[in-house]
Amino acid sequence: MAAASGSVLLQRCVVSPAGRHSASLIFLHGSGDSGQGLRRRIKEVLNQDLTFQHIKIIYPTAPLRFKISSDCPEHLESIDIMCQVLTDLIDDEVKSGIKKNRILVGGFSMGGCMAMHLAYRNHQDVAGVFALSSFLNKASAVYQALQKSDGVLPELFQCHGTADELVLHSWGEETNSMLKSLGVSAKFHSFPDVYHELSKTELEKLKSWILTKLPGEPERQS
């Protein structure tokens, strides 16, 4: 696995925190997009970059393509290679002084699926996971891994548009229910009339959740 991951060059688009860096967020793009492309789309929706005072945001570019279907088997070989590469990215953050419980992983569409694999199969000690317009296959390796887990699991924040025709809203709901039944504390937010896209309301809700999971430094508390 290590040899395979060495050949995958992960480009990173980074948004630095405005102040002192004390937490990190890894935001994964969907199929056919790039880290730079995802950052640009978020900027278009919010009319500004997604930025935080203390959180560094990393948008890696993954060289992966998948068929999107609820019943289609997972391409575990590609997923595992990608998990290895993303583990290197997490390790880099830890080496720079950021604790694992101050790192969030998440993504849009296929990126959200990847984030769930990364956290629930390999890094159950991260601060949390978010999945936007995402789902896991019915027989996902994530479910199998969680059946064997008995520790505290990262909380999941899920958002889905009810009008999504690519990744059906029902697939997202099914994933959420399944993860809850396996011990994940999972929130599910539905957005009426939203297609397979990012919405402003969703991103603002996500931003609030990020700040509850990765609060700023306690230095100014009275």
mmCIF file with all atom_site columns, N, CA and C in Angstrom, residues 1 4-6 8-12 25-29 35 58-64 66 78-94 100 103-107 110-119 122-123 126:
data_model
loop_
_atom_site.group_PDB
_atom_site.id
_atom_site.type_symbol
_atom_site.label_atom_id
_atom_site.label_alt_id
_atom_site.label_comp_id
_atom_site.label_asym_id
_atom_site.label_entity_id
_atom_site.label_seq_id
_atom_site.pdbx_PDB_ins_code
_atom_site.Cartn_x
_atom_site.Cartn_y
_atom_site.Cartn_z
_atom_site.occupancy
_atom_site.B_iso_or_equiv
_atom_site.pdbx_formal_charge
_atom_site.auth_seq_id
_atom_site.auth_comp_id
_atom_site.auth_asym_id
_atom_site.auth_atom_id
_atom_site.pdbx_PDB_model_num
ATOM 1   N N  . MET A 1 1   ? 0.824   -1.211 0.000   1.00 0.00 ? 1   MET A N  1
ATOM 2   C CA . MET A 1 1   ? 0.000   0.000  0.000   1.00 0.00 ? 1   MET A CA 1
ATOM 3   C C  . MET A 1 1   ? 0.857   1.259  0.000   1.00 0.00 ? 1   MET A C  1
ATOM 4   N N  . ALA A 1 4   ? 2.140   2.110  -3.414  1.00 0.00 ? 4   ALA A N  1
ATOM 5   C CA . ALA A 1 4   ? 1.083   2.644  -4.277  1.00 0.00 ? 4   ALA A CA 1
ATOM 6   C C  . ALA A 1 4   ? 0.814   4.104  -3.944  1.00 0.00 ? 4   ALA A C  1
ATOM 7   N N  . SER A 1 5   ? 0.783   4.416  -2.657  1.00 0.00 ? 5   SER A N  1
ATOM 8   C CA . SER A 1 5   ? 0.449   5.793  -2.276  1.00 0.00 ? 5   SER A CA 1
ATOM 9   C C  . SER A 1 5   ? 1.553   6.762  -2.677  1.00 0.00 ? 5   SER A C  1
ATOM 10  N N  . GLY A 1 6   ? 2.771   6.271  -2.751  1.00 0.00 ? 6   GLY A N  1
ATOM 11  C CA . GLY A 1 6   ? 3.885   7.131  -3.114  1.00 0.00 ? 6   GLY A CA 1
ATOM 12  C C  . GLY A 1 6   ? 3.756   7.700  -4.522  1.00 0.00 ? 6   GLY A C  1
ATOM 13  N N  . VAL A 1 8   ? 0.922   8.583  -5.900  1.00 0.00 ? 8   VAL A N  1
ATOM 14  C CA . VAL A 1 8   ? -0.193  9.517  -5.992  1.00 0.00 ? 8   VAL A CA 1
ATOM 15  C C  . VAL A 1 8   ? 0.248   10.872 -5.448  1.00 0.00 ? 8   VAL A C  1
ATOM 16  N N  . LEU A 1 9   ? 0.374   11.837 -6.358  1.00 0.00 ? 9   LEU A N  1
ATOM 17  C CA . LEU A 1 9   ? 0.776   13.169 -5.921  1.00 0.00 ? 9   LEU A CA 1
ATOM 18  C C  . LEU A 1 9   ? -0.463  13.968 -5.576  1.00 0.00 ? 9   LEU A C  1
ATOM 19  N N  . LEU A 1 10  ? -0.557  14.366 -4.351  1.00 0.00 ? 10  LEU A N  1
ATOM 20  C CA . LEU A 1 10  ? -1.738  15.066 -3.883  1.00 0.00 ? 10  LEU A CA 1
ATOM 21  C C  . LEU A 1 10  ? -1.487  16.571 -3.874  1.00 0.00 ? 10  LEU A C  1
ATOM 22  N N  . GLN A 1 11  ? -2.071  17.247 -4.853  1.00 0.00 ? 11  GLN A N  1
ATOM 23  C CA . GLN A 1 11  ? -1.957  18.705 -4.849  1.00 0.00 ? 11  GLN A CA 1
ATOM 24  C C  . GLN A 1 11  ? -2.844  19.235 -3.736  1.00 0.00 ? 11  GLN A C  1
ATOM 25  N N  . ARG A 1 12  ? -2.400  20.277 -3.064  1.00 0.00 ? 12  ARG A N  1
ATOM 26  C CA . ARG A 1 12  ? -3.195  20.843 -1.971  1.00 0.00 ? 12  ARG A CA 1
ATOM 27  C C  . ARG A 1 12  ? -3.430  22.323 -2.191  1.00 0.00 ? 12  ARG A C  1
ATOM 28  N N  . LEU A 1 25  ? -8.843  21.552 8.889   1.00 0.00 ? 25  LEU A N  1
ATOM 29  C CA . LEU A 1 25  ? -10.032 21.005 8.237   1.00 0.00 ? 25  LEU A CA 1
ATOM 30  C C  . LEU A 1 25  ? -9.626  20.487 6.866   1.00 0.00 ? 25  LEU A C  1
ATOM 31  N N  . ILE A 1 26  ? -9.907  19.218 6.585   1.00 0.00 ? 26  ILE A N  1
ATOM 32  C CA . ILE A 1 26  ? -9.597  18.634 5.275   1.00 0.00 ? 26  ILE A CA 1
ATOM 33  C C  . ILE A 1 26  ? -10.920 18.493 4.526   1.00 0.00 ? 26  ILE A C  1
ATOM 34  N N  . PHE A 1 27  ? -11.051 19.220 3.404   1.00 0.00 ? 27  PHE A N  1
ATOM 35  C CA . PHE A 1 27  ? -12.317 19.304 2.657   1.00 0.00 ? 27  PHE A CA 1
ATOM 36  C C  . PHE A 1 27  ? -12.119 18.647 1.293   1.00 0.00 ? 27  PHE A C  1
ATOM 37  N N  . LEU A 1 28  ? -12.791 17.509 1.066   1.00 0.00 ? 28  LEU A N  1
ATOM 38  C CA . LEU A 1 28  ? -12.571 16.705 -0.138  1.00 0.00 ? 28  LEU A CA 1
ATOM 39  C C  . LEU A 1 28  ? -13.628 16.962 -1.208  1.00 0.00 ? 28  LEU A C  1
ATOM 40  N N  . HIS A 1 29  ? -13.174 17.094 -2.451  1.00 0.00 ? 29  HIS A N  1
ATOM 41  C CA . HIS A 1 29  ? -14.084 17.407 -3.557  1.00 0.00 ? 29  HIS A CA 1
ATOM 42  C C  . HIS A 1 29  ? -14.784 16.174 -4.109  1.00 0.00 ? 29  HIS A C  1
ATOM 43  N N  . GLY A 1 35  ? -9.392  20.220 -5.817  1.00 0.00 ? 35  GLY A N  1
ATOM 44  C CA . GLY A 1 35  ? -9.391  21.008 -4.590  1.00 0.00 ? 35  GLY A CA 1
ATOM 45  C C  . GLY A 1 35  ? -9.600  22.481 -4.879  1.00 0.00 ? 35  GLY A C  1
ATOM 46  N N  . ILE A 1 58  ? -7.642  22.698 4.156   1.00 0.00 ? 58  ILE A N  1
ATOM 47  C CA . ILE A 1 58  ? -6.863  22.046 3.103   1.00 0.00 ? 58  ILE A CA 1
ATOM 48  C C  . ILE A 1 58  ? -7.836  21.401 2.118   1.00 0.00 ? 58  ILE A C  1
ATOM 49  N N  . TYR A 1 59  ? -7.707  21.780 0.852   1.00 0.00 ? 59  TYR A N  1
ATOM 50  C CA . TYR A 1 59  ? -8.514  21.176 -0.216  1.00 0.00 ? 59  TYR A CA 1
ATOM 51  C C  . TYR A 1 59  ? -7.581  20.327 -1.080  1.00 0.00 ? 59  TYR A C  1
ATOM 52  N N  . PRO A 1 60  ? -7.469  19.027 -0.800  1.00 0.00 ? 60  PRO A N  1
ATOM 53  C CA . PRO A 1 60  ? -6.581  18.197 -1.631  1.00 0.00 ? 60  PRO A CA 1
ATOM 54  C C  . PRO A 1 60  ? -7.272  17.854 -2.956  1.00 0.00 ? 60  PRO A C  1
ATOM 55  N N  . THR A 1 61  ? -6.467  17.571 -3.983  1.00 0.00 ? 61  THR A N  1
ATOM 56  C CA . THR A 1 61  ? -7.014  17.110 -5.263  1.00 0.00 ? 61  THR A CA 1
ATOM 57  C C  . THR A 1 61  ? -6.775  15.610 -5.384  1.00 0.00 ? 61  THR A C  1
ATOM 58  N N  . ALA A 1 62  ? -7.874  14.862 -5.516  1.00 0.00 ? 62  ALA A N  1
ATOM 59  C CA . ALA A 1 62  ? -7.781  13.401 -5.616  1.00 0.00 ? 62  ALA A CA 1
ATOM 60  C C  . ALA A 1 62  ? -7.885  12.965 -7.072  1.00 0.00 ? 62  ALA A C  1
ATOM 61  N N  . PRO A 1 63  ? -7.042  12.007 -7.478  1.00 0.00 ? 63  PRO A N  1
ATOM 62  C CA . PRO A 1 63  ? -7.073  11.573 -8.881  1.00 0.00 ? 63  PRO A CA 1
ATOM 63  C C  . PRO A 1 63  ? -8.057  10.423 -9.097  1.00 0.00 ? 63  PRO A C  1
ATOM 64  N N  . LEU A 1 64  ? -9.238  10.480 -8.460  1.00 0.00 ? 64  LEU A N  1
ATOM 65  C CA . LEU A 1 64  ? -10.136 9.324  -8.522  1.00 0.00 ? 64  LEU A CA 1
ATOM 66  C C  . LEU A 1 64  ? -11.418 9.586  -9.286  1.00 0.00 ? 64  LEU A C  1
ATOM 67  N N  . PHE A 1 66  ? -15.310 7.484  -9.775  1.00 0.00 ? 66  PHE A N  1
ATOM 68  C CA . PHE A 1 66  ? -16.131 6.332  -9.383  1.00 0.00 ? 66  PHE A CA 1
ATOM 69  C C  . PHE A 1 66  ? -17.483 6.408  -10.069 1.00 0.00 ? 66  PHE A C  1
ATOM 70  N N  . SER A 1 78  ? -8.926  1.456  -4.788  1.00 0.00 ? 78  SER A N  1
ATOM 71  C CA . SER A 1 78  ? -8.720  2.904  -4.985  1.00 0.00 ? 78  SER A CA 1
ATOM 72  C C  . SER A 1 78  ? -8.975  3.681  -3.701  1.00 0.00 ? 78  SER A C  1
ATOM 73  N N  . ILE A 1 79  ? -10.042 3.292  -2.991  1.00 0.00 ? 79  ILE A N  1
ATOM 74  C CA . ILE A 1 79  ? -10.396 3.981  -1.738  1.00 0.00 ? 79  ILE A CA 1
ATOM 75  C C  . ILE A 1 79  ? -9.260  3.834  -0.730  1.00 0.00 ? 79  ILE A C  1
ATOM 76  N N  . ASP A 1 80  ? -8.713  2.620  -0.622  1.00 0.00 ? 80  ASP A N  1
ATOM 77  C CA . ASP A 1 80  ? -7.645  2.375  0.363   1.00 0.00 ? 80  ASP A CA 1
ATOM 78  C C  . ASP A 1 80  ? -6.356  3.121  0.014   1.00 0.00 ? 80  ASP A C  1
ATOM 79  N N  . ILE A 1 81  ? -6.047  3.213  -1.280  1.00 0.00 ? 81  ILE A N  1
ATOM 80  C CA . ILE A 1 81  ? -4.860  3.978  -1.694  1.00 0.00 ? 81  ILE A CA 1
ATOM 81  C C  . ILE A 1 81  ? -5.062  5.448  -1.315  1.00 0.00 ? 81  ILE A C  1
ATOM 82  N N  . MET A 1 82  ? -6.275  5.946  -1.574  1.00 0.00 ? 82  MET A N  1
ATOM 83  C CA . MET A 1 82  ? -6.577  7.340  -1.265  1.00 0.00 ? 82  MET A CA 1
ATOM 84  C C  . MET A 1 82  ? -6.539  7.578  0.247   1.00 0.00 ? 82  MET A C  1
ATOM 85  N N  . CYS A 1 83  ? -7.054  6.630  1.023   1.00 0.00 ? 83  CYS A N  1
ATOM 86  C CA . CYS A 1 83  ? -7.022  6.749  2.493   1.00 0.00 ? 83  CYS A CA 1
ATOM 87  C C  . CYS A 1 83  ? -5.580  6.838  2.986   1.00 0.00 ? 83  CYS A C  1
ATOM 88  N N  . GLN A 1 84  ? -4.698  6.082  2.349   1.00 0.00 ? 84  GLN A N  1
ATOM 89  C CA . GLN A 1 84  ? -3.283  6.093  2.732   1.00 0.00 ? 84  GLN A CA 1
ATOM 90  C C  . GLN A 1 84  ? -2.673  7.473  2.465   1.00 0.00 ? 84  GLN A C  1
ATOM 91  N N  . VAL A 1 85  ? -2.991  8.037  1.297   1.00 0.00 ? 85  VAL A N  1
ATOM 92  C CA . VAL A 1 85  ? -2.474  9.350  0.926   1.00 0.00 ? 85  VAL A CA 1
ATOM 93  C C  . VAL A 1 85  ? -3.016  10.438 1.864   1.00 0.00 ? 85  VAL A C  1
ATOM 94  N N  . LEU A 1 86  ? -4.296  10.314 2.203   1.00 0.00 ? 86  LEU A N  1
ATOM 95  C CA . LEU A 1 86  ? -4.915  11.297 3.106   1.00 0.00 ? 86  LEU A CA 1
ATOM 96  C C  . LEU A 1 86  ? -4.406  11.132 4.537   1.00 0.00 ? 86  LEU A C  1
ATOM 97  N N  . THR A 1 87  ? -4.026  9.910  4.889   1.00 0.00 ? 87  THR A N  1
ATOM 98  C CA . THR A 1 87  ? -3.419  9.662  6.202   1.00 0.00 ? 87  THR A CA 1
ATOM 99  C C  . THR A 1 87  ? -2.089  10.414 6.294   1.00 0.00 ? 87  THR A C  1
ATOM 100 N N  . ASP A 1 88  ? -1.330  10.419 5.185   1.00 0.00 ? 88  ASP A N  1
ATOM 101 C CA . ASP A 1 88  ? -0.076  11.172 5.156   1.00 0.00 ? 88  ASP A CA 1
ATOM 102 C C  . ASP A 1 88  ? -0.346  12.658 5.414   1.00 0.00 ? 88  ASP A C  1
ATOM 103 N N  . LEU A 1 89  ? -1.458  13.142 4.852   1.00 0.00 ? 89  LEU A N  1
ATOM 104 C CA . LEU A 1 89  ? -1.827  14.547 5.018   1.00 0.00 ? 89  LEU A CA 1
ATOM 105 C C  . LEU A 1 89  ? -2.175  14.840 6.491   1.00 0.00 ? 89  LEU A C  1
ATOM 106 N N  . ILE A 1 90  ? -2.929  13.928 7.104   1.00 0.00 ? 90  ILE A N  1
ATOM 107 C CA . ILE A 1 90  ? -3.278  14.068 8.533   1.00 0.00 ? 90  ILE A CA 1
ATOM 108 C C  . ILE A 1 90  ? -2.000  14.040 9.372   1.00 0.00 ? 90  ILE A C  1
ATOM 109 N N  . ASP A 1 91  ? -1.100  13.103 9.030   1.00 0.00 ? 91  ASP A N  1
ATOM 110 C CA . ASP A 1 91  ? 0.178   12.989 9.762   1.00 0.00 ? 91  ASP A CA 1
ATOM 111 C C  . ASP A 1 91  ? 0.996   14.281 9.678   1.00 0.00 ? 91  ASP A C  1
ATOM 112 N N  . ASP A 1 92  ? 0.948   14.923 8.494   1.00 0.00 ? 92  ASP A N  1
ATOM 113 C CA . ASP A 1 92  ? 1.669   16.195 8.328   1.00 0.00 ? 92  ASP A CA 1
ATOM 114 C C  . ASP A 1 92  ? 1.129   17.257 9.286   1.00 0.00 ? 92  ASP A C  1
ATOM 115 N N  . GLU A 1 93  ? -0.192  17.276 9.453   1.00 0.00 ? 93  GLU A N  1
ATOM 116 C CA . GLU A 1 93  ? -0.810  18.250 10.359  1.00 0.00 ? 93  GLU A CA 1
ATOM 117 C C  . GLU A 1 93  ? -0.404  17.961 11.808  1.00 0.00 ? 93  GLU A C  1
ATOM 118 N N  . VAL A 1 94  ? -0.407  16.673 12.154  1.00 0.00 ? 94  VAL A N  1
ATOM 119 C CA . VAL A 1 94  ? -0.028  16.266 13.517  1.00 0.00 ? 94  VAL A CA 1
ATOM 120 C C  . VAL A 1 94  ? 1.436   16.631 13.783  1.00 0.00 ? 94  VAL A C  1
ATOM 121 N N  . LYS A 1 100 ? -4.882  15.279 16.806  1.00 0.00 ? 100 LYS A N  1
ATOM 122 C CA . LYS A 1 100 ? -5.867  14.589 15.962  1.00 0.00 ? 100 LYS A CA 1
ATOM 123 C C  . LYS A 1 100 ? -7.298  15.031 16.294  1.00 0.00 ? 100 LYS A C  1
ATOM 124 N N  . ILE A 1 103 ? -8.709  17.993 14.283  1.00 0.00 ? 103 ILE A N  1
ATOM 125 C CA . ILE A 1 103 ? -8.751  17.856 12.821  1.00 0.00 ? 103 ILE A CA 1
ATOM 126 C C  . ILE A 1 103 ? -10.130 17.337 12.413  1.00 0.00 ? 103 ILE A C  1
ATOM 127 N N  . LEU A 1 104 ? -10.761 18.034 11.473  1.00 0.00 ? 104 LEU A N  1
ATOM 128 C CA . LEU A 1 104 ? -12.049 17.603 10.920  1.00 0.00 ? 104 LEU A CA 1
ATOM 129 C C  . LEU A 1 104 ? -11.832 17.132 9.486   1.00 0.00 ? 104 LEU A C  1
ATOM 130 N N  . VAL A 1 105 ? -12.575 16.087 9.071   1.00 0.00 ? 105 VAL A N  1
ATOM 131 C CA . VAL A 1 105 ? -12.506 15.661 7.674   1.00 0.00 ? 105 VAL A CA 1
ATOM 132 C C  . VAL A 1 105 ? -13.916 15.620 7.106   1.00 0.00 ? 105 VAL A C  1
ATOM 133 N N  . GLY A 1 106 ? -14.038 16.029 5.855   1.00 0.00 ? 106 GLY A N  1
ATOM 134 C CA . GLY A 1 106 ? -15.360 16.002 5.237   1.00 0.00 ? 106 GLY A CA 1
ATOM 135 C C  . GLY A 1 106 ? -15.254 16.255 3.758   1.00 0.00 ? 106 GLY A C  1
ATOM 136 N N  . GLY A 1 107 ? -16.415 16.274 3.099   1.00 0.00 ? 107 GLY A N  1
ATOM 137 C CA . GLY A 1 107 ? -16.368 16.526 1.671   1.00 0.00 ? 107 GLY A CA 1
ATOM 138 C C  . GLY A 1 107 ? -17.735 16.564 1.035   1.00 0.00 ? 107 GLY A C  1
ATOM 139 N N  . MET A 1 110 ? -18.649 12.479 -3.665  1.00 0.00 ? 110 MET A N  1
ATOM 140 C CA . MET A 1 110 ? -17.681 11.387 -3.476  1.00 0.00 ? 110 MET A CA 1
ATOM 141 C C  . MET A 1 110 ? -16.680 11.743 -2.372  1.00 0.00 ? 110 MET A C  1
ATOM 142 N N  . GLY A 1 111 ? -16.410 13.045 -2.204  1.00 0.00 ? 111 GLY A N  1
ATOM 143 C CA . GLY A 1 111 ? -15.491 13.487 -1.153  1.00 0.00 ? 111 GLY A CA 1
ATOM 144 C C  . GLY A 1 111 ? -16.023 13.184 0.245   1.00 0.00 ? 111 GLY A C  1
ATOM 145 N N  . GLY A 1 112 ? -17.342 13.284 0.409   1.00 0.00 ? 112 GLY A N  1
ATOM 146 C CA . GLY A 1 112 ? -17.964 12.964 1.699   1.00 0.00 ? 112 GLY A CA 1
ATOM 147 C C  . GLY A 1 112 ? -17.888 11.478 1.990   1.00 0.00 ? 112 GLY A C  1
ATOM 148 N N  . CYS A 1 113 ? -18.076 10.684 0.944   1.00 0.00 ? 113 CYS A N  1
ATOM 149 C CA . CYS A 1 113 ? -17.966 9.223  1.067   1.00 0.00 ? 113 CYS A CA 1
ATOM 150 C C  . CYS A 1 113 ? -16.533 8.862  1.484   1.00 0.00 ? 113 CYS A C  1
ATOM 151 N N  . MET A 1 114 ? -15.560 9.505  0.836   1.00 0.00 ? 114 MET A N  1
ATOM 152 C CA . MET A 1 114 ? -14.144 9.280  1.127   1.00 0.00 ? 114 MET A CA 1
ATOM 153 C C  . MET A 1 114 ? -13.830 9.659  2.579   1.00 0.00 ? 114 MET A C  1
ATOM 154 N N  . ALA A 1 115 ? -14.397 10.780 3.029   1.00 0.00 ? 115 ALA A N  1
ATOM 155 C CA . ALA A 1 115 ? -14.163 11.245 4.405   1.00 0.00 ? 115 ALA A CA 1
ATOM 156 C C  . ALA A 1 115 ? -14.698 10.243 5.424   1.00 0.00 ? 115 ALA A C  1
ATOM 157 N N  . MET A 1 116 ? -15.848 9.629  5.113   1.00 0.00 ? 116 MET A N  1
ATOM 158 C CA . MET A 1 116 ? -16.426 8.629  6.035   1.00 0.00 ? 116 MET A CA 1
ATOM 159 C C  . MET A 1 116 ? -15.538 7.386  6.097   1.00 0.00 ? 116 MET A C  1
ATOM 160 N N  . HIS A 1 117 ? -14.997 6.976  4.949   1.00 0.00 ? 117 HIS A N  1
ATOM 161 C CA . HIS A 1 117 ? -14.054 5.849  4.922   1.00 0.00 ? 117 HIS A CA 1
ATOM 162 C C  . HIS A 1 117 ? -12.804 6.195  5.739   1.00 0.00 ? 117 HIS A C  1
ATOM 163 N N  . LEU A 1 118 ? -12.279 7.383  5.505   1.00 0.00 ? 118 LEU A N  1
ATOM 164 C CA . LEU A 1 118 ? -11.045 7.818  6.162   1.00 0.00 ? 118 LEU A CA 1
ATOM 165 C C  . LEU A 1 118 ? -11.207 7.847  7.684   1.00 0.00 ? 118 LEU A C  1
ATOM 166 N N  . ALA A 1 119 ? -12.292 8.457  8.148   1.00 0.00 ? 119 ALA A N  1
ATOM 167 C CA . ALA A 1 119 ? -12.478 8.608  9.599   1.00 0.00 ? 119 ALA A CA 1
ATOM 168 C C  . ALA A 1 119 ? -12.950 7.323  10.272  1.00 0.00 ? 119 ALA A C  1
ATOM 169 N N  . ASN A 1 122 ? -10.219 4.378  9.545   1.00 0.00 ? 122 ASN A N  1
ATOM 170 C CA . ASN A 1 122 ? -8.796  4.575  9.834   1.00 0.00 ? 122 ASN A CA 1
ATOM 171 C C  . ASN A 1 122 ? -8.470  5.579  10.934  1.00 0.00 ? 122 ASN A C  1
ATOM 172 N N  . HIS A 1 123 ? -9.338  6.556  11.146  1.00 0.00 ? 123 HIS A N  1
ATOM 173 C CA . HIS A 1 123 ? -9.010  7.644  12.086  1.00 0.00 ? 123 HIS A CA 1
ATOM 174 C C  . HIS A 1 123 ? -10.209 7.994  12.965  1.00 0.00 ? 123 HIS A C  1
ATOM 175 N N  . VAL A 1 126 ? -10.492 11.538 15.076  1.00 0.00 ? 126 VAL A N  1
ATOM 176 C CA . VAL A 1 126 ? -10.570 12.926 14.583  1.00 0.00 ? 126 VAL A CA 1
ATOM 177 C C  . VAL A 1 126 ? -11.758 13.620 15.258  1.00 0.00 ? 126 VAL A C  1
#
